[in-house]
PDB file of C-alpha atoms and ligand atoms in Angstrom:
ATOM      1  CA  MET A 160     -20.627  45.538-129.050  1.00 94.00           C
ATOM      2  CA  LYS A 161     -24.125  45.973-130.706  1.00 97.00           C
ATOM      3  CA  ILE A 162     -24.644  43.767-134.231  1.00 97.00           C
ATOM      4  CA  LEU A 163     -27.563  43.391-136.341  1.00 98.00           C
ATOM      5  CA  LEU A 164     -28.149  40.423-138.365  1.00 98.00           C
ATOM      6  CA  LEU A 165     -29.886  41.279-141.701  1.00 98.00           C
ATOM      7  CA  GLY A 166     -30.911  38.807-144.184  1.00 97.00           C
ATOM      8  CA  PRO A 167     -33.068  36.866-146.138  1.00 97.00           C
ATOM      9  CA  PRO A 168     -36.031  34.175-143.715  1.00 96.00           C
ATOM     10  CA  GLY A 169     -33.940  31.495-143.708  1.00 96.00           C
ATOM     11  CA  GLY A 170     -30.214  33.121-144.345  1.00 97.00           C
ATOM     12  CA  GLY A 171     -28.845  31.599-141.603  1.00 97.00           C
ATOM     13  CA  LYS A 172     -29.296  34.754-138.561  1.00 97.00           C
ATOM     14  CA  GLY A 173     -30.352  32.759-136.307  1.00 95.00           C
ATOM     15  CA  THR A 174     -27.145  29.568-136.696  1.00 96.00           C
ATOM     16  CA  GLN A 175     -24.838  32.700-136.971  1.00 97.00           C
ATOM     17  CA  ALA A 176     -26.221  34.413-133.174  1.00 96.00           C
ATOM     18  CA  LYS A 177     -25.991  31.294-131.717  1.00 94.00           C
ATOM     19  CA  PHE A 178     -22.378  31.676-132.366  1.00 95.00           C
ATOM     20  CA  LEU A 179     -21.910  34.898-131.775  1.00 96.00           C
ATOM     21  CA  ILE A 180     -23.257  34.434-127.869  1.00 94.00           C
ATOM     22  CA  ASP A 181     -20.546  32.042-127.174  1.00 91.00           C
ATOM     23  CA  LYS A 182     -18.295  34.318-128.601  1.00 92.00           C
ATOM     24  CA  LEU A 183     -18.884  37.734-127.165  1.00 93.00           C
ATOM     25  CA  ASN A 184     -21.417  36.560-124.404  1.00 93.00           C
ATOM     26  CA  ILE A 185     -24.021  38.977-124.791  1.00 95.00           C
ATOM     27  CA  PRO A 186     -27.723  37.939-125.586  1.00 96.00           C
ATOM     28  CA  GLN A 187     -29.394  37.333-128.818  1.00 96.00           C
ATOM     29  CA  ILE A 188     -32.387  39.232-129.757  1.00 97.00           C
ATOM     30  CA  SER A 189     -34.685  37.738-132.385  1.00 97.00           C
ATOM     31  CA  THR A 190     -38.238  39.316-132.667  1.00 97.00           C
ATOM     32  CA  GLY A 191     -39.579  36.265-133.911  1.00 96.00           C
ATOM     33  CA  ASP A 192     -38.436  33.794-131.140  1.00 95.00           C
ATOM     34  CA  MET A 193     -39.978  36.409-128.256  1.00 96.00           C
ATOM     35  CA  LEU A 194     -43.332  36.200-130.247  1.00 97.00           C
ATOM     36  CA  ARG A 195     -43.241  32.828-130.417  1.00 95.00           C
ATOM     37  CA  GLU A 196     -42.912  32.831-127.121  1.00 95.00           C
ATOM     38  CA  HIS A 197     -46.137  35.740-127.101  1.00 96.00           C
ATOM     39  CA  VAL A 198     -47.803  33.416-129.240  1.00 95.00           C
ATOM     40  CA  LYS A 199     -47.811  29.823-126.905  1.00 94.00           C
ATOM     41  CA  ASN A 200     -48.790  32.136-124.105  1.00 96.00           C
ATOM     42  CA  GLN A 201     -51.688  33.055-125.305  1.00 96.00           C
ATOM     43  CA  THR A 202     -51.556  36.916-124.224  1.00 96.00           C
ATOM     44  CA  ASN A 203     -51.993  40.273-125.740  1.00 95.00           C
ATOM     45  CA  LEU A 204     -49.361  40.374-128.169  1.00 95.00           C
ATOM     46  CA  GLY A 205     -49.664  36.811-129.663  1.00 96.00           C
ATOM     47  CA  ILE A 206     -53.151  37.035-130.170  1.00 96.00           C
ATOM     48  CA  LYS A 207     -52.336  40.789-132.154  1.00 94.00           C
ATOM     49  CA  ALA A 208     -49.405  39.042-134.045  1.00 96.00           C
ATOM     50  CA  LYS A 209     -50.038  35.605-134.659  1.00 96.00           C
ATOM     51  CA  ASP A 210     -52.610  35.300-137.668  1.00 95.00           C
ATOM     52  CA  TYR A 211     -49.671  38.141-139.644  1.00 96.00           C
ATOM     53  CA  MET A 212     -47.562  35.397-138.412  1.00 96.00           C
ATOM     54  CA  ASN A 213     -49.066  32.182-139.683  1.00 94.00           C
ATOM     55  CA  SER A 214     -49.128  34.033-143.291  1.00 93.00           C
ATOM     56  CA  GLY A 215     -45.826  35.446-143.745  1.00 93.00           C
ATOM     57  CA  GLN A 216     -46.995  38.589-142.937  1.00 96.00           C
ATOM     58  CA  LEU A 217     -45.400  41.288-141.295  1.00 97.00           C
ATOM     59  CA  VAL A 218     -46.141  41.921-137.478  1.00 98.00           C
ATOM     60  CA  PRO A 219     -46.600  45.604-137.260  1.00 97.00           C
ATOM     61  CA  ASP A 220     -43.973  48.476-136.856  1.00 98.00           C
ATOM     62  CA  GLN A 221     -45.979  50.030-133.191  1.00 96.00           C
ATOM     63  CA  VAL A 222     -46.547  46.341-131.346  1.00 96.00           C
ATOM     64  CA  ILE A 223     -42.904  45.440-132.221  1.00 97.00           C
ATOM     65  CA  LEU A 224     -40.994  48.327-131.296  1.00 97.00           C
ATOM     66  CA  GLU A 225     -43.568  48.310-128.335  1.00 95.00           C
ATOM     67  CA  MET A 226     -41.748  45.350-127.161  1.00 96.00           C
ATOM     68  CA  MET A 227     -38.141  46.127-128.788  1.00 97.00           C
ATOM     69  CA  LYS A 228     -38.292  49.409-126.320  1.00 95.00           C
ATOM     70  CA  GLU A 229     -38.675  47.777-123.054  1.00 94.00           C
ATOM     71  CA  ARG A 230     -36.835  44.279-123.963  1.00 96.00           C
ATOM     72  CA  LEU A 231     -33.923  46.879-124.648  1.00 96.00           C
ATOM     73  CA  ASN A 232     -33.696  48.490-121.816  1.00 94.00           C
ATOM     74  CA  SER A 233     -33.010  45.460-119.583  1.00 94.00           C
ATOM     75  CA  SER A 234     -30.588  44.995-117.903  1.00 93.00           C
ATOM     76  CA  ASP A 235     -28.682  42.108-119.857  1.00 94.00           C
ATOM     77  CA  CYS A 236     -28.108  44.330-122.969  1.00 94.00           C
ATOM     78  CA  LYS A 237     -25.878  46.060-121.223  1.00 89.00           C
ATOM     79  CA  ASN A 238     -22.927  45.207-122.926  1.00 89.00           C
ATOM     80  CA  GLY A 239     -24.512  44.726-126.517  1.00 95.00           C
ATOM     81  CA  TYR A 240     -26.931  41.948-128.169  1.00 97.00           C
ATOM     82  CA  ILE A 241     -27.382  40.539-131.086  1.00 98.00           C
ATOM     83  CA  LEU A 242     -29.955  41.390-132.768  1.00 98.00           C
ATOM     84  CA  ASP A 243     -31.323  38.572-135.017  1.00 97.00           C
ATOM     85  CA  GLY A 244     -34.695  39.652-137.688  1.00 96.00           C
ATOM     86  CA  PHE A 245     -35.273  43.541-136.007  1.00 98.00           C
ATOM     87  CA  PRO A 246     -35.129  45.998-137.234  1.00 98.00           C
ATOM     88  CA  ARG A 247     -37.128  44.523-140.557  1.00 98.00           C
ATOM     89  CA  THR A 248     -38.729  48.325-142.001  1.00 98.00           C
ATOM     90  CA  ILE A 249     -37.491  52.061-142.373  1.00 98.00           C
ATOM     91  CA  PRO A 250     -39.949  52.367-139.890  1.00 98.00           C
ATOM     92  CA  GLN A 251     -38.574  50.059-137.249  1.00 98.00           C
ATOM     93  CA  ALA A 252     -35.356  51.435-138.189  1.00 98.00           C
ATOM     94  CA  GLU A 253     -36.522  54.684-137.330  1.00 97.00           C
ATOM     95  CA  GLY A 254     -37.620  53.312-133.786  1.00 98.00           C
ATOM     96  CA  LEU A 255     -34.547  51.947-133.060  1.00 97.00           C
ATOM     97  CA  ASN A 256     -32.320  55.298-133.590  1.00 97.00           C
ATOM     98  CA  GLU A 257     -35.195  56.910-131.237  1.00 97.00           C
ATOM     99  CA  ILE A 258     -34.580  53.849-128.900  1.00 96.00           C
ATOM    100  CA  PHE A 259     -30.348  54.119-129.429  1.00 96.00           C
ATOM    101  CA  LEU A 260     -31.474  57.959-128.396  1.00 96.00           C
ATOM    102  CA  GLU A 261     -32.709  57.269-124.985  1.00 94.00           C
ATOM    103  CA  LEU A 262     -30.163  54.743-124.616  1.00 93.00           C
ATOM    104  CA  ASN A 263     -27.174  56.750-125.702  1.00 93.00           C
ATOM    105  CA  GLN A 264     -26.547  53.866-127.360  1.00 93.00           C
ATOM    106  CA  SER A 265     -25.308  53.180-131.571  1.00 95.00           C
ATOM    107  CA  LEU A 266     -25.218  49.897-133.898  1.00 96.00           C
ATOM    108  CA  ASP A 267     -21.224  48.769-133.876  1.00 96.00           C
ATOM    109  CA  PHE A 268     -21.492  46.306-137.011  1.00 96.00           C
ATOM    110  CA  VAL A 269     -25.007  45.371-139.869  1.00 98.00           C
ATOM    111  CA  ILE A 270     -23.391  42.277-141.264  1.00 98.00           C
ATOM    112  CA  VAL A 271     -26.034  41.386-144.243  1.00 98.00           C
ATOM    113  CA  ILE A 272     -26.122  37.780-144.646  1.00 98.00           C
ATOM    114  CA  GLU A 273     -26.624  37.070-148.453  1.00 98.00           C
ATOM    115  CA  VAL A 274     -28.589  33.880-149.969  1.00 98.00           C
ATOM    116  CA  ASN A 275     -30.392  33.026-153.372  1.00 97.00           C
ATOM    117  CA  ASP A 276     -34.275  32.996-153.170  1.00 97.00           C
ATOM    118  CA  ASN A 277     -33.847  28.971-154.522  1.00 95.00           C
ATOM    119  CA  THR A 278     -31.459  28.310-152.139  1.00 96.00           C
ATOM    120  CA  ILE A 279     -33.997  29.650-148.884  1.00 96.00           C
ATOM    121  CA  VAL A 280     -36.670  28.127-150.177  1.00 94.00           C
ATOM    122  CA  GLU A 281     -34.799  24.731-150.894  1.00 91.00           C
ATOM    123  CA  ARG A 282     -33.094  24.775-146.927  1.00 94.00           C
ATOM    124  CA  MET A 283     -36.722  26.396-145.167  1.00 94.00           C
ATOM    125  CA  GLY A 284     -37.917  22.083-145.666  1.00 93.00           C
ATOM    126  CA  GLY A 285     -35.276  20.821-144.154  1.00 95.00           C
ATOM    127  CA  ARG A 286     -35.425  23.473-141.148  1.00 94.00           C
ATOM    128  CA  ARG A 287     -36.522  22.124-137.336  1.00 96.00           C
ATOM    129  CA  VAL A 288     -36.168  24.850-134.593  1.00 95.00           C
ATOM    130  CA  ASN A 289     -36.488  23.418-130.594  1.00 95.00           C
ATOM    131  CA  PRO A 290     -38.864  26.039-129.571  1.00 91.00           C
ATOM    132  CA  THR A 291     -37.640  26.980-125.851  1.00 91.00           C
ATOM    133  CA  SER A 292     -34.280  28.084-126.984  1.00 89.00           C
ATOM    134  CA  GLY A 293     -34.148  29.310-130.991  1.00 89.00           C
ATOM    135  CA  ARG A 294     -31.558  26.154-131.117  1.00 93.00           C
ATOM    136  CA  VAL A 295     -31.848  25.778-135.411  1.00 95.00           C
ATOM    137  CA  TYR A 296     -30.678  22.523-137.271  1.00 96.00           C
ATOM    138  CA  HIS A 297     -31.295  21.537-140.782  1.00 96.00           C
ATOM    139  CA  ILE A 298     -32.261  17.546-141.436  1.00 96.00           C
ATOM    140  CA  GLN A 299     -28.926  17.649-144.382  1.00 95.00           C
ATOM    141  CA  TYR A 300     -26.685  20.679-143.363  1.00 94.00           C
ATOM    142  CA  ASN A 301     -26.883  20.972-139.673  1.00 95.00           C
ATOM    143  CA  PRO A 302     -28.626  17.814-138.327  1.00 97.00           C
ATOM    144  CA  PRO A 303     -28.954  17.068-134.221  1.00 97.00           C
ATOM    145  CA  LYS A 304     -26.849  13.666-133.307  1.00 97.00           C
ATOM    146  CA  ILE A 305     -30.174  12.007-132.100  1.00 97.00           C
ATOM    147  CA  GLU A 306     -32.928  12.462-135.045  1.00 96.00           C
ATOM    148  CA  GLY A 307     -35.807  14.809-133.737  1.00 97.00           C
ATOM    149  CA  ILE A 308     -34.271  15.839-130.715  1.00 97.00           C
ATOM    150  CA  ASP A 309     -32.144  18.256-129.270  1.00 97.00           C
ATOM    151  CA  ASP A 310     -28.192  18.057-128.808  1.00 96.00           C
ATOM    152  CA  GLU A 311     -28.130  20.027-125.700  1.00 95.00           C
ATOM    153  CA  THR A 312     -31.243  19.694-124.262  1.00 96.00           C
ATOM    154  CA  GLY A 313     -32.996  16.343-125.023  1.00 96.00           C
ATOM    155  CA  GLU A 314     -36.154  18.462-126.245  1.00 97.00           C
ATOM    156  CA  THR A 315     -38.700  17.341-129.220  1.00 97.00           C
ATOM    157  CA  LEU A 316     -37.754  19.837-132.004  1.00 97.00           C
ATOM    158  CA  VAL A 317     -40.506  21.229-134.415  1.00 95.00           C
ATOM    159  CA  THR A 318     -40.999  22.007-137.710  1.00 94.00           C
ATOM    160  CA  ARG A 319     -42.412  25.601-138.012  1.00 92.00           C
ATOM    161  CA  SER A 320     -45.976  26.603-139.703  1.00 89.00           C
ATOM    162  CA  ASP A 321     -44.736  29.736-141.162  1.00 92.00           C
ATOM    163  CA  ASP A 322     -42.295  27.015-143.424  1.00 93.00           C
ATOM    164  CA  GLU A 323     -44.336  25.260-146.047  1.00 92.00           C
ATOM    165  CA  GLU A 324     -43.084  26.685-149.151  1.00 93.00           C
ATOM    166  CA  ASN A 325     -46.190  28.999-150.008  1.00 94.00           C
ATOM    167  CA  THR A 326     -45.480  31.015-146.712  1.00 95.00           C
ATOM    168  CA  VAL A 327     -41.593  30.592-147.625  1.00 96.00           C
ATOM    169  CA  ARG A 328     -42.124  32.556-150.739  1.00 96.00           C
ATOM    170  CA  ARG A 329     -44.852  35.459-149.432  1.00 96.00           C
ATOM    171  CA  ARG A 330     -41.867  36.311-146.483  1.00 96.00           C
ATOM    172  CA  LEU A 331     -39.267  36.264-148.836  1.00 97.00           C
ATOM    173  CA  GLU A 332     -41.779  38.580-150.763  1.00 97.00           C
ATOM    174  CA  VAL A 333     -42.230  40.621-147.895  1.00 97.00           C
ATOM    175  CA  TYR A 334     -38.174  40.556-147.731  1.00 98.00           C
ATOM    176  CA  HIS A 335     -37.610  41.929-151.647  1.00 98.00           C
ATOM    177  CA  SER A 336     -40.089  45.004-150.701  1.00 98.00           C
ATOM    178  CA  GLU A 337     -40.617  45.527-147.184  1.00 98.00           C
ATOM    179  CA  THR A 338     -36.356  44.294-145.511  1.00 98.00           C
ATOM    180  CA  SER A 339     -33.966  44.364-148.045  1.00 97.00           C
ATOM    181  CA  PRO A 340     -34.161  49.023-148.230  1.00 98.00           C
ATOM    182  CA  LEU A 341     -32.440  48.434-144.631  1.00 98.00           C
ATOM    183  CA  ILE A 342     -29.208  47.537-146.543  1.00 98.00           C
ATOM    184  CA  GLU A 343     -28.897  50.912-148.002  1.00 97.00           C
ATOM    185  CA  TYR A 344     -30.415  52.712-144.990  1.00 97.00           C
ATOM    186  CA  TYR A 345     -27.435  51.141-143.222  1.00 97.00           C
ATOM    187  CA  GLN A 346     -24.600  51.936-146.116  1.00 96.00           C
ATOM    188  CA  THR A 347     -25.023  55.721-145.510  1.00 94.00           C
ATOM    189  CA  GLU A 348     -23.838  55.169-141.912  1.00 91.00           C
ATOM    190  CA  ASN A 349     -21.064  53.332-143.094  1.00 92.00           C
ATOM    191  CA  LEU A 350     -21.978  50.175-141.108  1.00 95.00           C
ATOM    192  CA  VAL A 351     -22.919  47.407-143.626  1.00 97.00           C
ATOM    193  CA  HIS A 352     -20.395  44.418-144.593  1.00 97.00           C
ATOM    194  CA  LYS A 353     -22.156  42.587-146.505  1.00 98.00           C
ATOM    195  CA  ILE A 354     -21.020  37.509-146.573  1.00 97.00           C
ATOM    196  CA  ASN A 355     -22.131  35.129-148.580  1.00 98.00           C
ATOM    197  CA  GLY A 356     -24.376  32.550-147.018  1.00 98.00           C
ATOM    198  CA  GLU A 357     -24.486  30.535-149.137  1.00 97.00           C
ATOM    199  CA  THR A 358     -20.846  28.583-147.609  1.00 97.00           C
ATOM    200  CA  ASP A 359     -20.958  25.749-144.697  1.00 96.00           C
ATOM    201  CA  ILE A 360     -22.359  27.245-141.489  1.00 97.00           C
ATOM    202  CA  HIS A 361     -18.683  27.186-139.941  1.00 97.00           C
ATOM    203  CA  ILE A 362     -17.187  28.554-143.510  1.00 98.00           C
ATOM    204  CA  VAL A 363     -19.983  31.784-142.660  1.00 98.00           C
ATOM    205  CA  SER A 364     -19.170  32.088-138.958  1.00 97.00           C
ATOM    206  CA  GLU A 365     -16.183  32.493-140.267  1.00 97.00           C
ATOM    207  CA  SER A 366     -16.387  35.228-142.225  1.00 97.00           C
ATOM    208  CA  ILE A 367     -18.220  36.761-139.544  1.00 97.00           C
ATOM    209  CA  ASN A 368     -15.734  36.387-137.206  1.00 96.00           C
ATOM    210  CA  LYS A 369     -13.235  38.392-139.426  1.00 96.00           C
ATOM    211  CA  ILE A 370     -15.369  41.076-139.892  1.00 95.00           C
ATOM    212  CA  ILE A 371     -15.428  41.675-136.018  1.00 94.00           C
ATOM    213  CA  ASN A 372     -11.875  40.933-135.055  1.00 90.00           C
ATOM    214  CA  HIS A 373     -10.736  43.120-137.724  1.00 82.00           C
ATOM    215  CA  ASN A 374     -13.091  46.177-136.746  1.00 72.00           C
ATOM    216  CA  VAL A 375     -12.498  45.999-132.969  1.00 66.00           C
TER     217      VAL A 375
HETATM  218  P1  ADP B 262     -36.732  34.058-140.298  1.00 59.15           P
HETATM  219  O1  ADP B 262     -35.683  32.910-138.695  1.00 59.15           O
HETATM  220  O2  ADP B 262     -37.207  32.655-140.983  1.00 59.15           O
HETATM  221  O3  ADP B 262     -36.619  35.038-140.336  1.00 59.15           O
HETATM  222  P2  ADP B 262     -38.188  35.074-137.880  1.00 59.15           P
HETATM  223  O4  ADP B 262     -38.700  34.283-136.626  1.00 59.15           O
HETATM  224  O5  ADP B 262     -37.472  36.271-137.917  1.00 59.15           O
HETATM  225  O6  ADP B 262     -38.108  34.549-139.560  1.00 59.15           O
HETATM  226  O7  ADP B 262     -39.952  35.643-137.982  1.00 59.15           O
HETATM  227  C1  ADP B 262     -40.882  34.958-137.650  1.00 59.15           C
HETATM  228  C2  ADP B 262     -42.377  35.892-137.908  1.00 59.15           C
HETATM  229  O8  ADP B 262     -42.469  37.028-137.042  1.00 59.15           O
HETATM  230  C3  ADP B 262     -42.474  36.502-138.943  1.00 59.15           C
HETATM  231  O9  ADP B 262     -42.479  36.159-140.515  1.00 59.15           O
HETATM  232  C4  ADP B 262     -43.050  38.415-138.825  1.00 59.15           C
HETATM  233  O10 ADP B 262     -44.088  37.345-139.415  1.00 59.15           O
HETATM  234  C5  ADP B 262     -42.926  38.282-137.615  1.00 59.15           C
HETATM  235  N1  ADP B 262     -41.450  39.121-137.410  1.00 59.15           N
HETATM  236  C6  ADP B 262     -40.445  38.349-137.060  1.00 59.15           C
HETATM  237  N2  ADP B 262     -39.738  40.003-136.320  1.00 59.15           N
HETATM  238  C7  ADP B 262     -40.483  40.572-136.891  1.00 59.15           C
HETATM  239  C8  ADP B 262     -40.192  41.798-136.948  1.00 59.15           C
HETATM  240  N3  ADP B 262     -38.752  43.324-137.190  1.00 59.15           N
HETATM  241  N4  ADP B 262     -41.529  42.941-137.894  1.00 59.15           N
HETATM  242  C9  ADP B 262     -42.234  42.391-137.708  1.00 59.15           C
HETATM  243  N5  ADP B 262     -42.440  41.080-137.892  1.00 59.15           N
HETATM  244  C10 ADP B 262     -41.893  40.079-137.200  1.00 59.15           C
HETATM  245  P1  ADP B 263     -32.386  32.842-139.620  1.00 59.15           P
HETATM  246  O1  ADP B 263     -32.875  32.746-138.303  1.00 59.15           O
HETATM  247  O2  ADP B 263     -32.410  33.584-140.708  1.00 59.15           O
HETATM  248  O3  ADP B 263     -34.248  32.431-140.726  1.00 59.15           O
HETATM  249  P2  ADP B 263     -31.909  29.853-139.941  1.00 59.15           P
HETATM  250  O4  ADP B 263     -30.486  30.228-139.328  1.00 59.15           O
HETATM  251  O5  ADP B 263     -33.128  29.337-138.875  1.00 59.15           O
HETATM  252  O6  ADP B 263     -31.837  31.142-140.408  1.00 59.15           O
HETATM  253  O7  ADP B 263     -31.236  29.067-140.651  1.00 59.15           O
HETATM  254  C1  ADP B 263     -32.976  28.630-141.883  1.00 59.15           C
HETATM  255  C2  ADP B 263     -32.239  26.751-141.797  1.00 59.15           C
HETATM  256  O8  ADP B 263     -30.778  26.980-142.802  1.00 59.15           O
HETATM  257  C3  ADP B 263     -31.943  26.013-139.887  1.00 59.15           C
HETATM  258  O9  ADP B 263     -32.114  24.996-140.826  1.00 59.15           O
HETATM  259  C4  ADP B 263     -30.910  26.586-140.447  1.00 59.15           C
HETATM  260  O10 ADP B 263     -29.294  25.349-139.786  1.00 59.15           O
HETATM  261  C5  ADP B 263     -29.985  26.585-141.682  1.00 59.15           C
HETATM  262  N1  ADP B 263     -28.604  26.771-142.415  1.00 59.15           N
HETATM  263  C6  ADP B 263     -28.234  27.935-142.267  1.00 59.15           C
HETATM  264  N2  ADP B 263     -27.353  28.271-142.314  1.00 59.15           N
HETATM  265  C7  ADP B 263     -26.956  27.494-143.088  1.00 59.15           C
HETATM  266  C8  ADP B 263     -25.765  26.906-143.656  1.00 59.15           C
HETATM  267  N3  ADP B 263     -24.847  27.854-144.385  1.00 59.15           N
HETATM  268  N4  ADP B 263     -26.266  26.083-145.736  1.00 59.15           N
HETATM  269  C9  ADP B 263     -26.851  25.266-145.049  1.00 59.15           C
HETATM  270  N5  ADP B 263     -27.600  25.457-144.275  1.00 59.15           N
HETATM  271  C10 ADP B 263     -28.030  26.522-143.864  1.00 59.15           C
END
């Protein structure tokens, strides 16, 4: 099964992807996590991507498409995956279609998590992440058992540098201009399911499960 989670930065894509990994036993492919790993390791790709990420801009399509082509060819992607944060532009979606043609694959679901801008800005101030696994918490809405510590590995949680309010607002502008047109793009392929992302994390998860269970 191939699922695309679409929605604004901070909409809950990463949180829901982790639930789906457990339910479906397929990998999450988060371009944000992959890019942060490249930045941390100071690879060529990471050096190219860093300034875009810190300023809340998108990394150029060509860089992302090369990275994804390699990733989607990996053996762990054979039985499906959850795309989280890719594609983010129409050219990326077109590039993904080309990769799909080569691999003889296609998407099963595009799940759009809808959340208002004001909720996003409020949420991002409280996001904490495990930089190794990408596991996400919120100081109020999804706190770890021990403050600042990952429940499963005991690693220290961090605040992402691009979650500062002005950068979040920039990312939201980019979302509305570059990414939200993808909803219409996939609507023409009849793949889109919209859900209310403003409810409790577990209710959002149930909405997603219902869509998947109804349509398999
Ligand atoms: P969020 O989870 O808040 O939506 P991500 O972790 O997905 O953020 O992305 C963080 C940053 O990484 C983005 O602001 C952007 O600079 C870069 N990035 C991630 N995915 C892509 C992509 N598909 N295309 C271009 N840039 C990307
Ligand atoms: P994305 O991957 O779309 O950027 P995240 O999954 O990282 O979004 O969620 C952003 C922040 O909001 C995190 O701190 C997360 O714990 C919190 N969060 C996610 N879903 C909800 C929800 N339904 N209600 C309240 N907070 C949420």
